[in-house]
PDB file of C-alpha atoms in Angstrom:
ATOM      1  CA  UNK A   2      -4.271  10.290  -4.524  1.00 52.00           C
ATOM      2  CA  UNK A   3      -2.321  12.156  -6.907  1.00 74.00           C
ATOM      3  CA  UNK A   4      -1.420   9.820 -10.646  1.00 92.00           C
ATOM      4  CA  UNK A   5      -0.283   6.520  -8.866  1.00 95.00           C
ATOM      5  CA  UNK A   6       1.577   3.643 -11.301  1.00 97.00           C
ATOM      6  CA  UNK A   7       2.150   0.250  -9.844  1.00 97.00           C
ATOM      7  CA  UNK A   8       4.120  -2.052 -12.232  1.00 97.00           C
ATOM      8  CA  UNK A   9       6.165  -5.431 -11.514  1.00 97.00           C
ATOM      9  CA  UNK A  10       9.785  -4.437 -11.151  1.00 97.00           C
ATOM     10  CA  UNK A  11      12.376  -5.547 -13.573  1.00 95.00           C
ATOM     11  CA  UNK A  12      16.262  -4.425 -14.192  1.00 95.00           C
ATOM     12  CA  UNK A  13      15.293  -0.674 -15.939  1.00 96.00           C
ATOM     13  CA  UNK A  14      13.223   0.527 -12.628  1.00 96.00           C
ATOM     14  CA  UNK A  15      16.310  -0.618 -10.347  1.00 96.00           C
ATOM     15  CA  UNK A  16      17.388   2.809  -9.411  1.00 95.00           C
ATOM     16  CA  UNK A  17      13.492   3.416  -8.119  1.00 96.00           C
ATOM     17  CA  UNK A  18      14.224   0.059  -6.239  1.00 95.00           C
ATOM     18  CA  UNK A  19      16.645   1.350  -4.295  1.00 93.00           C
ATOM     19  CA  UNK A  20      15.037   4.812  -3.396  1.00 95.00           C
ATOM     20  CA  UNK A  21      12.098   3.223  -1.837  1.00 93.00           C
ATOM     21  CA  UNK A  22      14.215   0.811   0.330  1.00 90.00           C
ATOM     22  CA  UNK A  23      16.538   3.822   1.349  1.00 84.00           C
ATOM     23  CA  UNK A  24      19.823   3.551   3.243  1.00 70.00           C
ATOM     24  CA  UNK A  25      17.967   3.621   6.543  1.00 74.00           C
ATOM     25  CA  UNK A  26      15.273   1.966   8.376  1.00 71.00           C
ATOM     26  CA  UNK A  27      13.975  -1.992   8.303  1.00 72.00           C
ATOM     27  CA  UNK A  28      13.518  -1.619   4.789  1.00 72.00           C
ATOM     28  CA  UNK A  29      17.264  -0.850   3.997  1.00 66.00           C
ATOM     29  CA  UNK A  30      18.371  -3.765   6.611  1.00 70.00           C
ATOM     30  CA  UNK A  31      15.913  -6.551   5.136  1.00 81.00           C
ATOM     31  CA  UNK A  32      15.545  -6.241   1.176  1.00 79.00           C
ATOM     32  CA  UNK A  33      12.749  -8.423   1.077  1.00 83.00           C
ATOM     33  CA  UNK A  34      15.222 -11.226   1.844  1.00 81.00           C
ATOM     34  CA  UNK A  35      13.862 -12.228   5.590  1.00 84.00           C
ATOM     35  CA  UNK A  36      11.080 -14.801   4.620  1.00 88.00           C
ATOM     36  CA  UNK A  37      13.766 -16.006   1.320  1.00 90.00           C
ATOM     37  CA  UNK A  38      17.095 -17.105   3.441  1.00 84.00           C
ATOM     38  CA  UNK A  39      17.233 -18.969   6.757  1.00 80.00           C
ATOM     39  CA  UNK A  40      17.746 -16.391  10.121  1.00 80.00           C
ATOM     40  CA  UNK A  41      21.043 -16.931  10.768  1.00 83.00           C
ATOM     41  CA  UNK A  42      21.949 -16.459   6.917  1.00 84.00           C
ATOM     42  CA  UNK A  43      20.421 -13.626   6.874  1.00 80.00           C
ATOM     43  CA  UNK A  44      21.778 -12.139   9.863  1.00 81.00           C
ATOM     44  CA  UNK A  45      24.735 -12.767   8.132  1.00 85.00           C
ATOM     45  CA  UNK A  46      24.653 -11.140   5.280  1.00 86.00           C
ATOM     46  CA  UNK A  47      25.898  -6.887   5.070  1.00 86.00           C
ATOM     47  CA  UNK A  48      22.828  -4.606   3.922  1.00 87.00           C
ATOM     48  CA  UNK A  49      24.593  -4.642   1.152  1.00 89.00           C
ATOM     49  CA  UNK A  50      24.998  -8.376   0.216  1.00 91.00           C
ATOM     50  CA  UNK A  51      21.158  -8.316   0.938  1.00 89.00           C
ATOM     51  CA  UNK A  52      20.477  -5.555  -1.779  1.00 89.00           C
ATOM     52  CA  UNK A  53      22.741  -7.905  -4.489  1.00 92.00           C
ATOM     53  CA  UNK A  54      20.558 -10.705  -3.589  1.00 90.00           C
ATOM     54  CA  UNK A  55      17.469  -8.528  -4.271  1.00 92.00           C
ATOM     55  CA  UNK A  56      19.121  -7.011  -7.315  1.00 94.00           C
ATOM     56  CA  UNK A  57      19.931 -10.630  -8.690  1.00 94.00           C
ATOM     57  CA  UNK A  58      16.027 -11.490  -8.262  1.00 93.00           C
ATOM     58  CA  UNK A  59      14.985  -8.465  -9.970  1.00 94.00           C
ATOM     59  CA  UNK A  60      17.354  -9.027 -12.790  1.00 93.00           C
ATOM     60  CA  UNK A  61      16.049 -13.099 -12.817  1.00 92.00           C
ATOM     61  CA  UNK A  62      12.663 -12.668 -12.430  1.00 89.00           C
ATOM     62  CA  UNK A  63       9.792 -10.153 -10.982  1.00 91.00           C
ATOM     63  CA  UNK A  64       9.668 -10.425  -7.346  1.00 94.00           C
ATOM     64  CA  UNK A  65       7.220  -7.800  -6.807  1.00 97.00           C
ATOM     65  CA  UNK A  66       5.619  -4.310  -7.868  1.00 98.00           C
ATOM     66  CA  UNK A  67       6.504  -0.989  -7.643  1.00 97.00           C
ATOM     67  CA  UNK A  68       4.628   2.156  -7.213  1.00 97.00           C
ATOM     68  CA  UNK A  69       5.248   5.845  -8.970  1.00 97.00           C
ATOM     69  CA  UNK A  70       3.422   8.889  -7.261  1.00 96.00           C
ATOM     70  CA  UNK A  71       3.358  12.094  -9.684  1.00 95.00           C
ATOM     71  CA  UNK A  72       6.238  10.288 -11.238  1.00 95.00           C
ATOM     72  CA  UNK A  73       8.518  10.036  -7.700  1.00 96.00           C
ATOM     73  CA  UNK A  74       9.251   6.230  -6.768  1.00 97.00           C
ATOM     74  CA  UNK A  75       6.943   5.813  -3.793  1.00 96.00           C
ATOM     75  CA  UNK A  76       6.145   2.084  -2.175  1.00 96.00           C
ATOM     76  CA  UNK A  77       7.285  -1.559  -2.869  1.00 96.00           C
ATOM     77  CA  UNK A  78       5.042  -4.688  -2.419  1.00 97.00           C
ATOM     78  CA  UNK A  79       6.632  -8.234  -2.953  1.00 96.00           C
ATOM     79  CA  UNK A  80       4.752 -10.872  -4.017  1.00 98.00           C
ATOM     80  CA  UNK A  81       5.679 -14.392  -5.491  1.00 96.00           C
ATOM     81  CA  UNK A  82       4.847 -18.026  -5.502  1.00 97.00           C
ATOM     82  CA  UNK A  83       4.823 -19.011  -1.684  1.00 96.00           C
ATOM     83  CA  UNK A  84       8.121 -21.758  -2.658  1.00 95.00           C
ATOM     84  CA  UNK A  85      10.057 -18.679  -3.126  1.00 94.00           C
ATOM     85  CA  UNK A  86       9.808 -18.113   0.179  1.00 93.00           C
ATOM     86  CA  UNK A  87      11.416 -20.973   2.290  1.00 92.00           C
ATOM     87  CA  UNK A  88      10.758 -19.411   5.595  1.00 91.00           C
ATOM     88  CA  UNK A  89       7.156 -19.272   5.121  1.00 93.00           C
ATOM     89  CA  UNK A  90       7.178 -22.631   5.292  1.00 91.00           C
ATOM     90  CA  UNK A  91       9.254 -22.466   8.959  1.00 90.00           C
ATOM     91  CA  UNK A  92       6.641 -20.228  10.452  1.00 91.00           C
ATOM     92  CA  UNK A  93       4.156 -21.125  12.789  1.00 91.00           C
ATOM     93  CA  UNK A  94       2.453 -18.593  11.172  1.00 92.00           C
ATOM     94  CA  UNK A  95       2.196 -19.129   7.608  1.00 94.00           C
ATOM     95  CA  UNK A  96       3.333 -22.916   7.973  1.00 91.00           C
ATOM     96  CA  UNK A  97       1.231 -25.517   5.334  1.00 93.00           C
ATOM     97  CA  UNK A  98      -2.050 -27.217   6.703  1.00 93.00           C
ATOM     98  CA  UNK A  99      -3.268 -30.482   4.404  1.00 93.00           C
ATOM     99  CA  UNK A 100      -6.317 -28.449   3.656  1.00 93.00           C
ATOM    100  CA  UNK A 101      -4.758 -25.423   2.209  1.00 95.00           C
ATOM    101  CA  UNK A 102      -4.007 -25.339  -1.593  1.00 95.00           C
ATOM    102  CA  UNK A 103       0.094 -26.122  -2.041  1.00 89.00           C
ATOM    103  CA  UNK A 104       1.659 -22.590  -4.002  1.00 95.00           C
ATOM    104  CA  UNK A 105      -0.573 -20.129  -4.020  1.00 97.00           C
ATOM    105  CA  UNK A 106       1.372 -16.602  -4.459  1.00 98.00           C
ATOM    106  CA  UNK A 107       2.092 -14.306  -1.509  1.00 97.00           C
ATOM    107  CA  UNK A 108       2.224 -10.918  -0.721  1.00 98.00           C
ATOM    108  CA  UNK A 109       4.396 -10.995   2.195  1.00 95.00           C
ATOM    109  CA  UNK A 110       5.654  -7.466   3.044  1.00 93.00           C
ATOM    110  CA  UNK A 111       5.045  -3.261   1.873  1.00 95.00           C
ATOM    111  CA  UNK A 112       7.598  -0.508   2.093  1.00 93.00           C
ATOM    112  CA  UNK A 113       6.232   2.667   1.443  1.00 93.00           C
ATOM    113  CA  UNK A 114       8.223   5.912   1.444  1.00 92.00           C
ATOM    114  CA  UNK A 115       7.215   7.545   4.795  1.00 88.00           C
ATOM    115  CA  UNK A 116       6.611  10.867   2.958  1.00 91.00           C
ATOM    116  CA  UNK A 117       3.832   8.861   0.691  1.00 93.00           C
ATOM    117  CA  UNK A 118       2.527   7.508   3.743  1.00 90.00           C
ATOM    118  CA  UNK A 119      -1.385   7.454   4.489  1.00 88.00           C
ATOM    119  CA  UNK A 120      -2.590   8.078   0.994  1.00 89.00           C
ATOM    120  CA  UNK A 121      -3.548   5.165   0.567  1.00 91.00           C
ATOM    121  CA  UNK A 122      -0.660   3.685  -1.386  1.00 95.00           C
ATOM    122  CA  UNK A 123      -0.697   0.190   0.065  1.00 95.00           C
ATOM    123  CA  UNK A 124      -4.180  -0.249  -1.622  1.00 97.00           C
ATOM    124  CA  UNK A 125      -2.894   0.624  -5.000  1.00 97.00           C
ATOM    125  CA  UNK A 126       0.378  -1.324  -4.458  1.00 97.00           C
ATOM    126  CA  UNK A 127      -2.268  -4.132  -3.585  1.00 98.00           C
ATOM    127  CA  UNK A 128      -4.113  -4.377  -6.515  1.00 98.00           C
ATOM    128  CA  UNK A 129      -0.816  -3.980  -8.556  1.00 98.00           C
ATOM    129  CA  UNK A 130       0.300  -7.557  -6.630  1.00 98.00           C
ATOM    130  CA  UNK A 131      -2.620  -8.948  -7.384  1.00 98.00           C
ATOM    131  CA  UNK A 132      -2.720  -8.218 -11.128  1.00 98.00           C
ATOM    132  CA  UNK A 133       0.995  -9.424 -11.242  1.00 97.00           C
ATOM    133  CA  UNK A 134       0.094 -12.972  -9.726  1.00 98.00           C
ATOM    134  CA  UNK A 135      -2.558 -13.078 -11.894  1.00 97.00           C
ATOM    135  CA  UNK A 136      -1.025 -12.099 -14.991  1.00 97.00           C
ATOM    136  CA  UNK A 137       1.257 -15.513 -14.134  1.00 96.00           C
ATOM    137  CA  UNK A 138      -1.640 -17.402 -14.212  1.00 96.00           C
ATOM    138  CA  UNK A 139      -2.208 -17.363 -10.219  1.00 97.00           C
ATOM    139  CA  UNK A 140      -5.480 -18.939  -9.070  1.00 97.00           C
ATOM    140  CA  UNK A 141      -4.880 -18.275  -5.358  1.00 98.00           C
ATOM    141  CA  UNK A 142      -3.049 -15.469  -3.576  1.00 98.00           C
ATOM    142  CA  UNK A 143      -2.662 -14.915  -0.141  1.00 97.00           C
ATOM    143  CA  UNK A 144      -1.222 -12.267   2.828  1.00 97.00           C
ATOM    144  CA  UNK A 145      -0.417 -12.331   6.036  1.00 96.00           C
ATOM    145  CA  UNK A 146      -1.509  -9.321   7.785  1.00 97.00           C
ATOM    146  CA  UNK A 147      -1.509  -8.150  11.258  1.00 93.00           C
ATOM    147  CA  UNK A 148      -4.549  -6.634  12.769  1.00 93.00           C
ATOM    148  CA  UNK A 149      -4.205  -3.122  14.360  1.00 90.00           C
ATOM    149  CA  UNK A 150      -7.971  -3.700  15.472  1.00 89.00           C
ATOM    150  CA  UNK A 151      -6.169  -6.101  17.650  1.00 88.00           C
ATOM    151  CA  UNK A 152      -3.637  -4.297  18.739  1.00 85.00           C
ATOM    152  CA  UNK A 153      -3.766  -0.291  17.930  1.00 84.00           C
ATOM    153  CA  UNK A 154      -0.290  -0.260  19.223  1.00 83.00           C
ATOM    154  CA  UNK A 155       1.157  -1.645  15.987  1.00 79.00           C
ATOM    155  CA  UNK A 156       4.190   0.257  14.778  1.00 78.00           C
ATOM    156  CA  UNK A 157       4.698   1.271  11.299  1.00 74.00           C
ATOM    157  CA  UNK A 158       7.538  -1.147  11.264  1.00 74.00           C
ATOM    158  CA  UNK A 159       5.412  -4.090  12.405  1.00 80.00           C
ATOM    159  CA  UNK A 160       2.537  -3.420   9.519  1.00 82.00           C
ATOM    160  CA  UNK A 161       5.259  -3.979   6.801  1.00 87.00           C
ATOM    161  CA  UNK A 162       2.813  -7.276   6.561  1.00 91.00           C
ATOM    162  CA  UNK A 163      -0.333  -5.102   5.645  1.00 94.00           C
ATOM    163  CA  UNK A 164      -3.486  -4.856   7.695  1.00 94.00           C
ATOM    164  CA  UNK A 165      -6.374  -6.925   8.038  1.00 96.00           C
ATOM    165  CA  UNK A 166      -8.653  -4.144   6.532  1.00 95.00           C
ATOM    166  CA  UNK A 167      -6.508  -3.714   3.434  1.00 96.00           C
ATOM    167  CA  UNK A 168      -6.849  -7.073   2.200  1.00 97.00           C
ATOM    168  CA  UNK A 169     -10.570  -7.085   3.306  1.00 97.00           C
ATOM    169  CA  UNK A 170     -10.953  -4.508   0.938  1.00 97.00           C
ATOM    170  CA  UNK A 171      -8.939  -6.005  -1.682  1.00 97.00           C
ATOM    171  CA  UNK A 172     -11.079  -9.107  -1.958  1.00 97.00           C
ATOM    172  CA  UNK A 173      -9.706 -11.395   0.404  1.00 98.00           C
ATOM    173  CA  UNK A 174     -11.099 -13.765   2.835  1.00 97.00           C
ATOM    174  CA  UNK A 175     -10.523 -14.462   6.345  1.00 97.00           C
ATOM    175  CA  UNK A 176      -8.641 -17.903   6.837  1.00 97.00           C
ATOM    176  CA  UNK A 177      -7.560 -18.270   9.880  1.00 95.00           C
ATOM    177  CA  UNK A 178      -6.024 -16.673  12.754  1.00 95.00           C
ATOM    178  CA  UNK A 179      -2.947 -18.496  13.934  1.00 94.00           C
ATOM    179  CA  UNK A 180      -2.252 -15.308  16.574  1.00 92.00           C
ATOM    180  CA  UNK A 181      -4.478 -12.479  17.854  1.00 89.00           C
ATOM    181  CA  UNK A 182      -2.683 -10.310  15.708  1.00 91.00           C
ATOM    182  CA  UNK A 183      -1.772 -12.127  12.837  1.00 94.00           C
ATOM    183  CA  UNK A 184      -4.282 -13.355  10.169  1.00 96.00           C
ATOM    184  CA  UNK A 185      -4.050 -15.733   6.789  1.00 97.00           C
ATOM    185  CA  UNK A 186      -6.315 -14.016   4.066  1.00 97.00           C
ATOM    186  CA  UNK A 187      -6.355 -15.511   0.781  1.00 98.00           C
ATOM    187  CA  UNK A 188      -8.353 -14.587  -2.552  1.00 98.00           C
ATOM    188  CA  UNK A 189      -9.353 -17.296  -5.266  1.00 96.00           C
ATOM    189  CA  UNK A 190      -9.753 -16.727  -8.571  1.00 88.00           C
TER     190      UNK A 190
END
């Protein structure tokens, strides 16, 4: 890939915010706000009420990274403490067991530009989560990826978790598997 820059987001890369997420598309209609607000709040809320929300994190606190292709805003990974997302906790997917460790971070979703697609983008946009938890002292950090292996049939829109295989490669471990297609991965420090 061409120079790729992944950095945690803040209030002076905004305007790149905004040109990843687009004004179209599941990014545009979610703003990382689907696993942060109960379903029929978010339902509620305008596309626009759900960009403020993600604006007022960004401005607040770092919520995720961001990735720069030859300079162009490219791809979007969020990743925070697993409390700041309360419907992680909901999900019979990602729901606490006793045995596994109370707040580790999470990378819960990707957006990626479709014209930066397949170059391998979500890796770097990986390792830039991972470097963010860790540079606030993270000792565990997990994702929730579906498995195209699985299922081939997987649309673009229904990857926005990540893939199996990319956080193989980036160091994590198989958990568990609470759905053929879904898988808990986590990495320890």
């Amino acid at each position: 890939m061409n120079d790729t820059k992944v950095r945690p987001v803040d209030e002076t890369v905004w305007g790149d915010l905004e040109t990843v997420f687009g004004t179209r598309g599941d990014a545009a209609g979610c703003w990382c706000q689907w696993f942060k607000l109960p379903r029929a709040q978010s339902d509620a809320l305008t596309r626009e009420q759900q960009r403020d929300r993600l604006h007022e994190q960004v401005t607040t606190g770092r919520p995720g990274v961001l990735a720069w292709v030859d300079g162009e805003p490219a791809g979007w990974a969020a990743v925070e403490p697993f409390s700041a997302y309360p419907n992680l906790a909901r999900s019979p997917i990602t729901r606490r067991r006793d045995d596994d460790p109370a707040d580790p971070w999470a990378v819960t979703c990707f957006v990626v530009r479709m014209e930066f697609r397949r170059r391998g983008l979500a890796r770097a946009l990986l390792r830039g989560a991972v470097e963010h938890a860790l540079s606030n002292d993270a000792t565990v950090i997990e994702g929730y990826p579906v498995d195209p292996e699985v299922r081939p049939s997987l649309s673009a829109a229904e990857r926005y978790h990540g893939t199996v295989s990319l956080f193989r490669d980036g160091g994590f471990e198989l958990i568990r598997r609470p759905s053929a297609t879904r898988a808990i991965m986590r990495r320890t420090v």
